[in-house]
Structures are given as C-alpha cells and as structure tokens.
PDB file of C-alpha atoms in Angstrom:
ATOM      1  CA  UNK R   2      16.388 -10.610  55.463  1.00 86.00           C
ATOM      2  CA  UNK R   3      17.080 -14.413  56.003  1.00 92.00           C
ATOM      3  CA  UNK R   4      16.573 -17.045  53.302  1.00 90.00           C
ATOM      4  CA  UNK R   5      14.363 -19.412  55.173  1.00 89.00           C
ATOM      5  CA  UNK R   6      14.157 -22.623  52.668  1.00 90.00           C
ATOM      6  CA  UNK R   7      15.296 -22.742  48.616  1.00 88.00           C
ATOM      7  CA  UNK R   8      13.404 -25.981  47.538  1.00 90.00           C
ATOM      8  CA  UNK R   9      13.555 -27.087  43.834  1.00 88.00           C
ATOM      9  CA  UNK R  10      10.210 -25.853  41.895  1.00 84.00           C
ATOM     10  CA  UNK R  11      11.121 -27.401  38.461  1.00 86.00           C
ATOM     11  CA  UNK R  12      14.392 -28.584  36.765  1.00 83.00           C
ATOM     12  CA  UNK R  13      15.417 -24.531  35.981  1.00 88.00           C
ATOM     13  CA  UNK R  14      13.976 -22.734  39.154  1.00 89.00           C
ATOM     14  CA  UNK R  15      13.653 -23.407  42.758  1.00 88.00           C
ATOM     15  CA  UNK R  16      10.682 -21.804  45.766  1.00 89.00           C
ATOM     16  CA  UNK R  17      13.125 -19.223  47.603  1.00 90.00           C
ATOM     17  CA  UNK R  18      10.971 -18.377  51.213  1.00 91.00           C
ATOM     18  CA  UNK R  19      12.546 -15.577  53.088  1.00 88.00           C
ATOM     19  CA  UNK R  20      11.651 -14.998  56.525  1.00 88.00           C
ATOM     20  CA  UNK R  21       9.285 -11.883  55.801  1.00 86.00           C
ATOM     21  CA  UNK R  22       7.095 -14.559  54.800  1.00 85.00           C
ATOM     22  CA  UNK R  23       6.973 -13.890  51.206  1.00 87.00           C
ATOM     23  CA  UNK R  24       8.209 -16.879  48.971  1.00 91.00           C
ATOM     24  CA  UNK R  25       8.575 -16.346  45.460  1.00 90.00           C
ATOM     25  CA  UNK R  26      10.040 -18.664  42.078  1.00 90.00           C
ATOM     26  CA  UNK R  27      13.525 -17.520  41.090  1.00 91.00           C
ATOM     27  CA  UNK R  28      15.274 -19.154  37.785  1.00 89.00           C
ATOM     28  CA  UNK R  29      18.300 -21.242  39.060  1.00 91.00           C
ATOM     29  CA  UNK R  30      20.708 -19.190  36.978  1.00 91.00           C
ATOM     30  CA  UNK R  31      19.607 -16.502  39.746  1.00 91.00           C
ATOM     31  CA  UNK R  32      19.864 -18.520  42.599  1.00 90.00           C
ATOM     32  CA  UNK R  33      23.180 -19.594  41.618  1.00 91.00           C
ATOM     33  CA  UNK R  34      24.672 -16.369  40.972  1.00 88.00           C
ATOM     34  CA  UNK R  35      23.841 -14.600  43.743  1.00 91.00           C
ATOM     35  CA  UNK R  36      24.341 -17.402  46.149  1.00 91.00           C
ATOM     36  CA  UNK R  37      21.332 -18.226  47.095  1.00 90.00           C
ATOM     37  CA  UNK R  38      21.021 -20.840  50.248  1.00 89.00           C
ATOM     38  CA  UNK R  39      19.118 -21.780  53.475  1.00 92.00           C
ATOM     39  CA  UNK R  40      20.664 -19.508  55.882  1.00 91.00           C
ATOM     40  CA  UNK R  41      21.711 -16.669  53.723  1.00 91.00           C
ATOM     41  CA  UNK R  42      20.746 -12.745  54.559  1.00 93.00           C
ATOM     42  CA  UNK R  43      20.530 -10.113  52.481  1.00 90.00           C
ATOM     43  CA  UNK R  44      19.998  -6.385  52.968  1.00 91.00           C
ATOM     44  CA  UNK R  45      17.208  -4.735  51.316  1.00 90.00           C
ATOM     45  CA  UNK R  46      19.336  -3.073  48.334  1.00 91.00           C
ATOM     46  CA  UNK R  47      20.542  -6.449  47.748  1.00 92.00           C
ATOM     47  CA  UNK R  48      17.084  -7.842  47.365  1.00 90.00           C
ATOM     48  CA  UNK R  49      15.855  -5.117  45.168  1.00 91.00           C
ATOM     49  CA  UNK R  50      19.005  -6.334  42.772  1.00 93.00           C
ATOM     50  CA  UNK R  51      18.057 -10.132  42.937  1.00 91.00           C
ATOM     51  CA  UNK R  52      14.502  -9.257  41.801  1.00 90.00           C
ATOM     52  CA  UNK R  53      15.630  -6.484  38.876  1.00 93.00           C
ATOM     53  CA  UNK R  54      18.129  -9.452  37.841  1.00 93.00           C
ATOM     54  CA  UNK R  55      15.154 -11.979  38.262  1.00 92.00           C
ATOM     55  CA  UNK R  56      12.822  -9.712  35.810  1.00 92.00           C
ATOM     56  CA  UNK R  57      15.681  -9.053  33.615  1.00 94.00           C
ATOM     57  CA  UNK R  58      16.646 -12.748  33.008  1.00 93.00           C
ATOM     58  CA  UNK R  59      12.370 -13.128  32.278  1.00 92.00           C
ATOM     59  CA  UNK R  60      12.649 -10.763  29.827  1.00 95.00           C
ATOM     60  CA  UNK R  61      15.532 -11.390  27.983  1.00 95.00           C
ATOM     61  CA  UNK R  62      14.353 -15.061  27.862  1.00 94.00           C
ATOM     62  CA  UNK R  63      10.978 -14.311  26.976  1.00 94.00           C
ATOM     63  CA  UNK R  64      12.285 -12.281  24.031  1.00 97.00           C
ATOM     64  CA  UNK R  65      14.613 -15.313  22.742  1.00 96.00           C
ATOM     65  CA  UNK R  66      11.466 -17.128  22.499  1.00 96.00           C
ATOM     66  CA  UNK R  67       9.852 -14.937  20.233  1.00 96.00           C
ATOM     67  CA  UNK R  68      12.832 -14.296  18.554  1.00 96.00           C
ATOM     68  CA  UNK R  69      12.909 -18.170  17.741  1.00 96.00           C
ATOM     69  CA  UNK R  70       9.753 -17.761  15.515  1.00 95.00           C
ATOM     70  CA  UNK R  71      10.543 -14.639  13.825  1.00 95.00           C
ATOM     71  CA  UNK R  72      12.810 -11.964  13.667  1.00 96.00           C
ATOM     72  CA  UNK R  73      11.546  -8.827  15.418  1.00 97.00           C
ATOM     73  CA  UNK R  74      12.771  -4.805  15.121  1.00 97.00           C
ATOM     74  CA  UNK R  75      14.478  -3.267  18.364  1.00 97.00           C
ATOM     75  CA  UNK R  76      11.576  -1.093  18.334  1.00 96.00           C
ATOM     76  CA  UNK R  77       8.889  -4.309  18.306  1.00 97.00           C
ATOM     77  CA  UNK R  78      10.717  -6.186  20.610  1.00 97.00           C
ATOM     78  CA  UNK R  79      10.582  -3.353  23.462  1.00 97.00           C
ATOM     79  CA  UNK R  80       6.722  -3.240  22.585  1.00 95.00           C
ATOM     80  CA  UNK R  81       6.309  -6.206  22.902  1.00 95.00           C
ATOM     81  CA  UNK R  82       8.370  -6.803  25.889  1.00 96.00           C
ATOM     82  CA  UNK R  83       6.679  -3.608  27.615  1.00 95.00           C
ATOM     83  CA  UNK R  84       3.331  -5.337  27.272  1.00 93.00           C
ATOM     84  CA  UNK R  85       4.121  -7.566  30.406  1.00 86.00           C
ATOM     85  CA  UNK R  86       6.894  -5.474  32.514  1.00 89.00           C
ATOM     86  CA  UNK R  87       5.954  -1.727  33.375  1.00 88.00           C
ATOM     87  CA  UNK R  88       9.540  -1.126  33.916  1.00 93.00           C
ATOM     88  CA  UNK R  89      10.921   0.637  30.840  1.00 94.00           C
ATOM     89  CA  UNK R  90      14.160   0.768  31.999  1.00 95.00           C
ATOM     90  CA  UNK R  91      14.402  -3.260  32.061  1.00 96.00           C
ATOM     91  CA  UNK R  92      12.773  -3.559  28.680  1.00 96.00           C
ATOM     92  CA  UNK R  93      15.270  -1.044  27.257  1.00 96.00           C
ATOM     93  CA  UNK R  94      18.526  -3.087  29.137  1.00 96.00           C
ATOM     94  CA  UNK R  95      16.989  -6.281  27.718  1.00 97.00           C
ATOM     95  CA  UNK R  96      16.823  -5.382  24.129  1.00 97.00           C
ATOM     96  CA  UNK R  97      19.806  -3.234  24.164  1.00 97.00           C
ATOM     97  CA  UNK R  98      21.591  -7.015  25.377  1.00 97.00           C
ATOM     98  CA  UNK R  99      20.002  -8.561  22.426  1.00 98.00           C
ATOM     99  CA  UNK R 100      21.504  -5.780  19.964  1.00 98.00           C
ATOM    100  CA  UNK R 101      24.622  -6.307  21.423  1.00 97.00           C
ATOM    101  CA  UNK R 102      24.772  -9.875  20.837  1.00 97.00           C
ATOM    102  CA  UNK R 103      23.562  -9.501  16.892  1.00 97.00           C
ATOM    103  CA  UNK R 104      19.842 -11.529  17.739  1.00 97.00           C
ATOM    104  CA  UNK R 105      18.260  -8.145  16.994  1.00 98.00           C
ATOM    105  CA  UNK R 106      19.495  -5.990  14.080  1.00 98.00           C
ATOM    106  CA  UNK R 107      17.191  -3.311  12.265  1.00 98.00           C
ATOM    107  CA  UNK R 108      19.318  -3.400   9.218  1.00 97.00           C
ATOM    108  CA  UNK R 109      19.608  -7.525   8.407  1.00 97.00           C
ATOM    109  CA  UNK R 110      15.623  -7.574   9.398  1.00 98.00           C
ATOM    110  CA  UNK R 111      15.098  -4.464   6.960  1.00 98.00           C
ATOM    111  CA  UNK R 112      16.920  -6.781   4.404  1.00 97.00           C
ATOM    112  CA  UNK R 113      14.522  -9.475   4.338  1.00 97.00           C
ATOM    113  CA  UNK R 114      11.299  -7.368   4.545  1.00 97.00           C
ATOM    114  CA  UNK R 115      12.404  -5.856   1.260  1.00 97.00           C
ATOM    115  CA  UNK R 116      13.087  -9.330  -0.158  1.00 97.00           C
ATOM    116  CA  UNK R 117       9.166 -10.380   0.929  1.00 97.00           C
ATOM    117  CA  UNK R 118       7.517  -7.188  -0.049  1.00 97.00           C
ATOM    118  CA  UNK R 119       9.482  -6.969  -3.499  1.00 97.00           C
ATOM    119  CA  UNK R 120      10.471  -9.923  -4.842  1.00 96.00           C
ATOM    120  CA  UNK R 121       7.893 -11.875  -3.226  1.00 95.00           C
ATOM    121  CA  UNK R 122       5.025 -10.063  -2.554  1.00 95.00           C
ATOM    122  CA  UNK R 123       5.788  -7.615  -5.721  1.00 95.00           C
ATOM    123  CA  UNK R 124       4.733  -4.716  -3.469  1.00 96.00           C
ATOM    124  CA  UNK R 125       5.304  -1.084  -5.234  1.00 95.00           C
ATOM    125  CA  UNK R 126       8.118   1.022  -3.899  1.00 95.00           C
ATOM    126  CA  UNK R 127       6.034   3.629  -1.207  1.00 95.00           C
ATOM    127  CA  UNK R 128       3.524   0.218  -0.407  1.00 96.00           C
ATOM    128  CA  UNK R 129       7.493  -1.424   0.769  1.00 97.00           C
ATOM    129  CA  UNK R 130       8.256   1.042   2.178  1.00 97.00           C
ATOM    130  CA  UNK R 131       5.240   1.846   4.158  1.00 97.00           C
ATOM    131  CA  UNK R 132       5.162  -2.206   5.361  1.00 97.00           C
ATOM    132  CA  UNK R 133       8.869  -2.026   6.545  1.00 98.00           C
ATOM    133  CA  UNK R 134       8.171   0.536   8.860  1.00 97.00           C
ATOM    134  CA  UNK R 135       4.879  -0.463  10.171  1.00 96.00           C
ATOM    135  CA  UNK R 136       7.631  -3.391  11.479  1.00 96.00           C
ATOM    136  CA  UNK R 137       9.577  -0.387  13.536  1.00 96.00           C
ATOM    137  CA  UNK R 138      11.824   0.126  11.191  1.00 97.00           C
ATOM    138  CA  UNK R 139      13.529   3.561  10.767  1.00 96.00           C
ATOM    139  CA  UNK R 140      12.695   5.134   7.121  1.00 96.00           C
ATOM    140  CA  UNK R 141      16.658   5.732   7.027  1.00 97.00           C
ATOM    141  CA  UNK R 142      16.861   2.034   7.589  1.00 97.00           C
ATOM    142  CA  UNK R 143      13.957   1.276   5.327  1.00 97.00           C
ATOM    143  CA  UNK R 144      15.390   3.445   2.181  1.00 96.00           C
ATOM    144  CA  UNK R 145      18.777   1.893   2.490  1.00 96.00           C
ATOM    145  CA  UNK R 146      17.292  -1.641   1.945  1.00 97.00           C
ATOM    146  CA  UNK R 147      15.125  -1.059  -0.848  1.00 96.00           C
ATOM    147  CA  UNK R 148      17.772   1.006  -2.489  1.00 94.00           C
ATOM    148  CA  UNK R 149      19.030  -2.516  -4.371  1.00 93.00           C
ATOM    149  CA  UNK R 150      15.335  -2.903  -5.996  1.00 94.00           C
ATOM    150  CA  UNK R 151      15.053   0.359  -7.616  1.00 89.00           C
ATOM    151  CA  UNK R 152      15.358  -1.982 -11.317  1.00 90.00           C
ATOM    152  CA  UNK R 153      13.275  -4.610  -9.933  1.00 94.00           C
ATOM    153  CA  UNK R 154      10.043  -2.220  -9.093  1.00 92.00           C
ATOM    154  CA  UNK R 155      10.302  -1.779 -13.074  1.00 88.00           C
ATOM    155  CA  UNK R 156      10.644  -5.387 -13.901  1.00 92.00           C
ATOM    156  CA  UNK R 157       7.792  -6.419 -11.475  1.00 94.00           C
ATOM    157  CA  UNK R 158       5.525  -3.523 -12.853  1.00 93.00           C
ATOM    158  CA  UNK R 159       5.624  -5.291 -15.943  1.00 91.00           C
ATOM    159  CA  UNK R 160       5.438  -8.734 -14.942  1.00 92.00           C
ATOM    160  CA  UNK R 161       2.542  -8.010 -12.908  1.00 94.00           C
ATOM    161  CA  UNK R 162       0.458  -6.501 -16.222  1.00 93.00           C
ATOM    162  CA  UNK R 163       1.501  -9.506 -18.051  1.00 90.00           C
ATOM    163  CA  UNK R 164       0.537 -12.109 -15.547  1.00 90.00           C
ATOM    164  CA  UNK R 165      -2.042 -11.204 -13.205  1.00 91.00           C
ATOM    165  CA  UNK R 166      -3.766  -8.095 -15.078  1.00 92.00           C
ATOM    166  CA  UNK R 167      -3.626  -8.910 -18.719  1.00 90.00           C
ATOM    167  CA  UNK R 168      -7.097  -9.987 -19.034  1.00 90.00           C
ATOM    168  CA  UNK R 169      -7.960  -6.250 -18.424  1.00 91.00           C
ATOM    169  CA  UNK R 170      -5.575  -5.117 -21.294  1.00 90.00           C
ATOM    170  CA  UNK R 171      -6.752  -6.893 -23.982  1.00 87.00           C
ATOM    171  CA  UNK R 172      -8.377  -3.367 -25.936  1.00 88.00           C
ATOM    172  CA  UNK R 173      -6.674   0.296 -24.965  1.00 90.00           C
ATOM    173  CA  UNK R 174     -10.177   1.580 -25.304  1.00 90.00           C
ATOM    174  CA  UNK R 175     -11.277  -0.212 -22.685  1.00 92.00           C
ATOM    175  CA  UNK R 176     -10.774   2.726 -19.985  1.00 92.00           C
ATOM    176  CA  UNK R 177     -12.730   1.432 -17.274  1.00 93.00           C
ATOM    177  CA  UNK R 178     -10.695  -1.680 -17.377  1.00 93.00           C
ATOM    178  CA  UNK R 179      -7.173  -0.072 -17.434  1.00 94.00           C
ATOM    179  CA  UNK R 180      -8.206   2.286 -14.553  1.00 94.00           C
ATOM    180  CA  UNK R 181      -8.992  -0.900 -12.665  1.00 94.00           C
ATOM    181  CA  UNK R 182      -5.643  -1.596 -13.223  1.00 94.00           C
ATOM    182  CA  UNK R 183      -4.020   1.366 -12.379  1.00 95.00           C
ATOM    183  CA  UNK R 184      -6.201   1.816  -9.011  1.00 95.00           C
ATOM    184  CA  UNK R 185      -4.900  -2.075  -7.900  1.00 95.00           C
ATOM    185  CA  UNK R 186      -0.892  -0.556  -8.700  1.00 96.00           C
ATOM    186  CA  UNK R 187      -1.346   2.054  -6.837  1.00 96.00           C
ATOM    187  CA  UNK R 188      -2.607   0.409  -3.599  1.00 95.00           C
ATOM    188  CA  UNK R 189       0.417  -1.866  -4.156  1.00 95.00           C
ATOM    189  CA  UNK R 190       2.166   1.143  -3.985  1.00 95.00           C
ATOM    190  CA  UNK R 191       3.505   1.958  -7.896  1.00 95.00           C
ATOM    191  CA  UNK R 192       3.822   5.782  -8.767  1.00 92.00           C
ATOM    192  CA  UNK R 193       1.005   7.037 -10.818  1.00 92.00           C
ATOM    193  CA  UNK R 194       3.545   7.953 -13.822  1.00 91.00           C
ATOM    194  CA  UNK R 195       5.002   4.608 -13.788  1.00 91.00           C
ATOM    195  CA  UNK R 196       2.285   3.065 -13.750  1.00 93.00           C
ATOM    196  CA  UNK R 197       1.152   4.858 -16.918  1.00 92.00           C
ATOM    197  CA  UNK R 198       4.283   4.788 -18.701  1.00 91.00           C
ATOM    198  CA  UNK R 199       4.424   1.106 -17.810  1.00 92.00           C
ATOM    199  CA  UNK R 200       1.088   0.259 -19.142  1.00 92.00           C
ATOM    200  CA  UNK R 201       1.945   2.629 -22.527  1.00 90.00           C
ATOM    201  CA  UNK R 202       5.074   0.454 -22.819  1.00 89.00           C
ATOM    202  CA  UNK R 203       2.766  -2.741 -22.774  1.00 88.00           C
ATOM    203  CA  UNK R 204       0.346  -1.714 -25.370  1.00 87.00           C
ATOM    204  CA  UNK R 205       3.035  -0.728 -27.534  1.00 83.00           C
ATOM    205  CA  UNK R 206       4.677  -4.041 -27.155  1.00 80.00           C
ATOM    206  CA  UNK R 207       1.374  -5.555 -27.977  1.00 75.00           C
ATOM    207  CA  UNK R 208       0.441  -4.032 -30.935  1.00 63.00           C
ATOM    208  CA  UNK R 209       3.941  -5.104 -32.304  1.00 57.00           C
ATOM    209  CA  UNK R 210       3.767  -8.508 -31.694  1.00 55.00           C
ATOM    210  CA  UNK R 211       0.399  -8.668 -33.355  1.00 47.00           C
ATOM    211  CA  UNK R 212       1.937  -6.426 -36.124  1.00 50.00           C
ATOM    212  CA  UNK R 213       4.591  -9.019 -36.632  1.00 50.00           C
ATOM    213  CA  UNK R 214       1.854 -11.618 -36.749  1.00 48.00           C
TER     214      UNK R 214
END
C-alpha cells in the first residue's frame, strides 16, 4: 500500500492518505519512526503494526494524562483505559509500560490511601481497608500499608470520642446516646470491642477528672 500525501494536521500529528483511499491522523512520533513519507509502501503486516503502535502511543498518553491529576492502581488504570480501546492486549502492554517506568505502583499508591483514610479521614481499620481496595488495590497490598497504623486506629478512636462525639457522652446512662456512637464507629469501620473498651476507657477518664475536681 502506497502513502499517497502526509500533510501536517496539528503541531504533534500529520493526515497520512494511503492510496486505498483511507486517510487517517497519526501522532508524529509515529510517522517519524516508522518512516513515514509521500511515496512510501508498506505491506499489510506492516500496516497492522503502524496502527497497534498508533493505539498504543494513544493509550499510553492518554493514561499520563490522568495520571497527572491523580495517582491511579494498575488495576484502575487498565479499567479505565479499556473503557475506550476493546483491545485488552494493548491496555495490558500500556500499563505494564507505565509499571515499568515507576508512574504506576500499587504499593506507593497503597501508602497514601492509608495516610487519607487514617490520619486524615480517621477511617476505622476494616472501613481503610475496604476504601483501599475499592481503588484496585490487592488486600496483600492493602494490609501491608496499614500495618504502620495499628497504634494510630487506637489514638484516633479516642480522639474522635473526645472531639466530634463528646456531646453524646456527657451521662453513661444515656444508652441511646452511646449506641449512637458506637453505630457511627462502626460504619467508620472500628471493631465492636474496641469500640466498647474505648468508650469504657473514656468514662473512666471522666469520672476521674471530675473526681479530682
């Protein structure tokens, strides 16, 4: 197949026309490398290449531009990426590129979930959990990062009755109140038994302070 006329399209791609007719818009990195020019012929395996290199280059540039607002798991990037390209294969090659060049990695993303959902967010240990690997994140992967934070679930427990849900603590008769309290830990995903422990420790801290008073 003969390459009929390569006119520039924009600054990074030029119109390629071949002499089936067809003309499509090919990235000038593609162009270049496979050398491209009025006059040229390529066999049909050799056009089949340009256009899998053509996709590939789409992809792998479309992914650095999500990747430039967020960081993304291997596993959301090849979603993501197989929302617009039905070949799996190219999707896979594309991320796998990324991996290789340390612009995806599970375990550094991982790292700064657990960061959010703990020390930010204050999230419970199995709510963390659960929220890293809604991201595509292996629970292997997911365990490993939280691992650091196993003190700092205790310490936020605590924090959280003193600062957001004290004004439900204020009489340990008050039943209805504390299981209000208990049922908002637990969606933030804090065991049941140290949630109660927790809350035990609290009113005992209480009554001493007032004791001291």
């Amino acid at each position: 197949m003969k390459v009929l006329a390569v006119k520039l399209n924009d600054k990074n791609s030029y119109r390629v026309t071949f002499s089936n007719g067809r003309t499509v818009v090919l990235s000038a990195e593609i162009v270049w490398d496979h050398g491209i020019s009025e006059g040229a012929e390529f066999d049909l395996p050799q056009i089949r290449d340009i256009m899998r290199a053509a996709v590939f280059l789409r992809l792998y540039n479309t992914a650095l531009n999500k990747l430039s607002y967020r960081d993304y798991s291997a596993s959301e990037m090849l979603k993501k990426l197989s929302e617009d390209c039905k070949n799996p294969d190219l999707c896979e090659a594309a991320v796998q590129k990324l991996i290789s060049e340390n612009l995806i990695n599970d375990e550094r993303y991982a790292e700064k979930l657990a960061y959010k959902y703990v020390e930010v967010r204050k999230f419970g240990k199995r709510r963390a959990m659960r929220e890293i690997i809604s991201r595509g994140i292996s629970r292997f992967t997911a365990e490993d990062a939280l691992r650091q934070y196993d003190d700092v679930f205790e310490e936020n427990i605590m924090q959280l009755l003193s600062e957001k849900y004290s004004r439900y603590l204020a009489d340990i008769n008050d039943k209805r109140a504390i299981d209000k309290v208990k049922n908002s830990l637990i969606r933030s995903g804090y065991d049941f038994s140290q949630i109660n422990c927790t809350i035990k420790d609290y009113f005992d801290n209480m009554n001493e302070t007032l004791e001291e008073q």
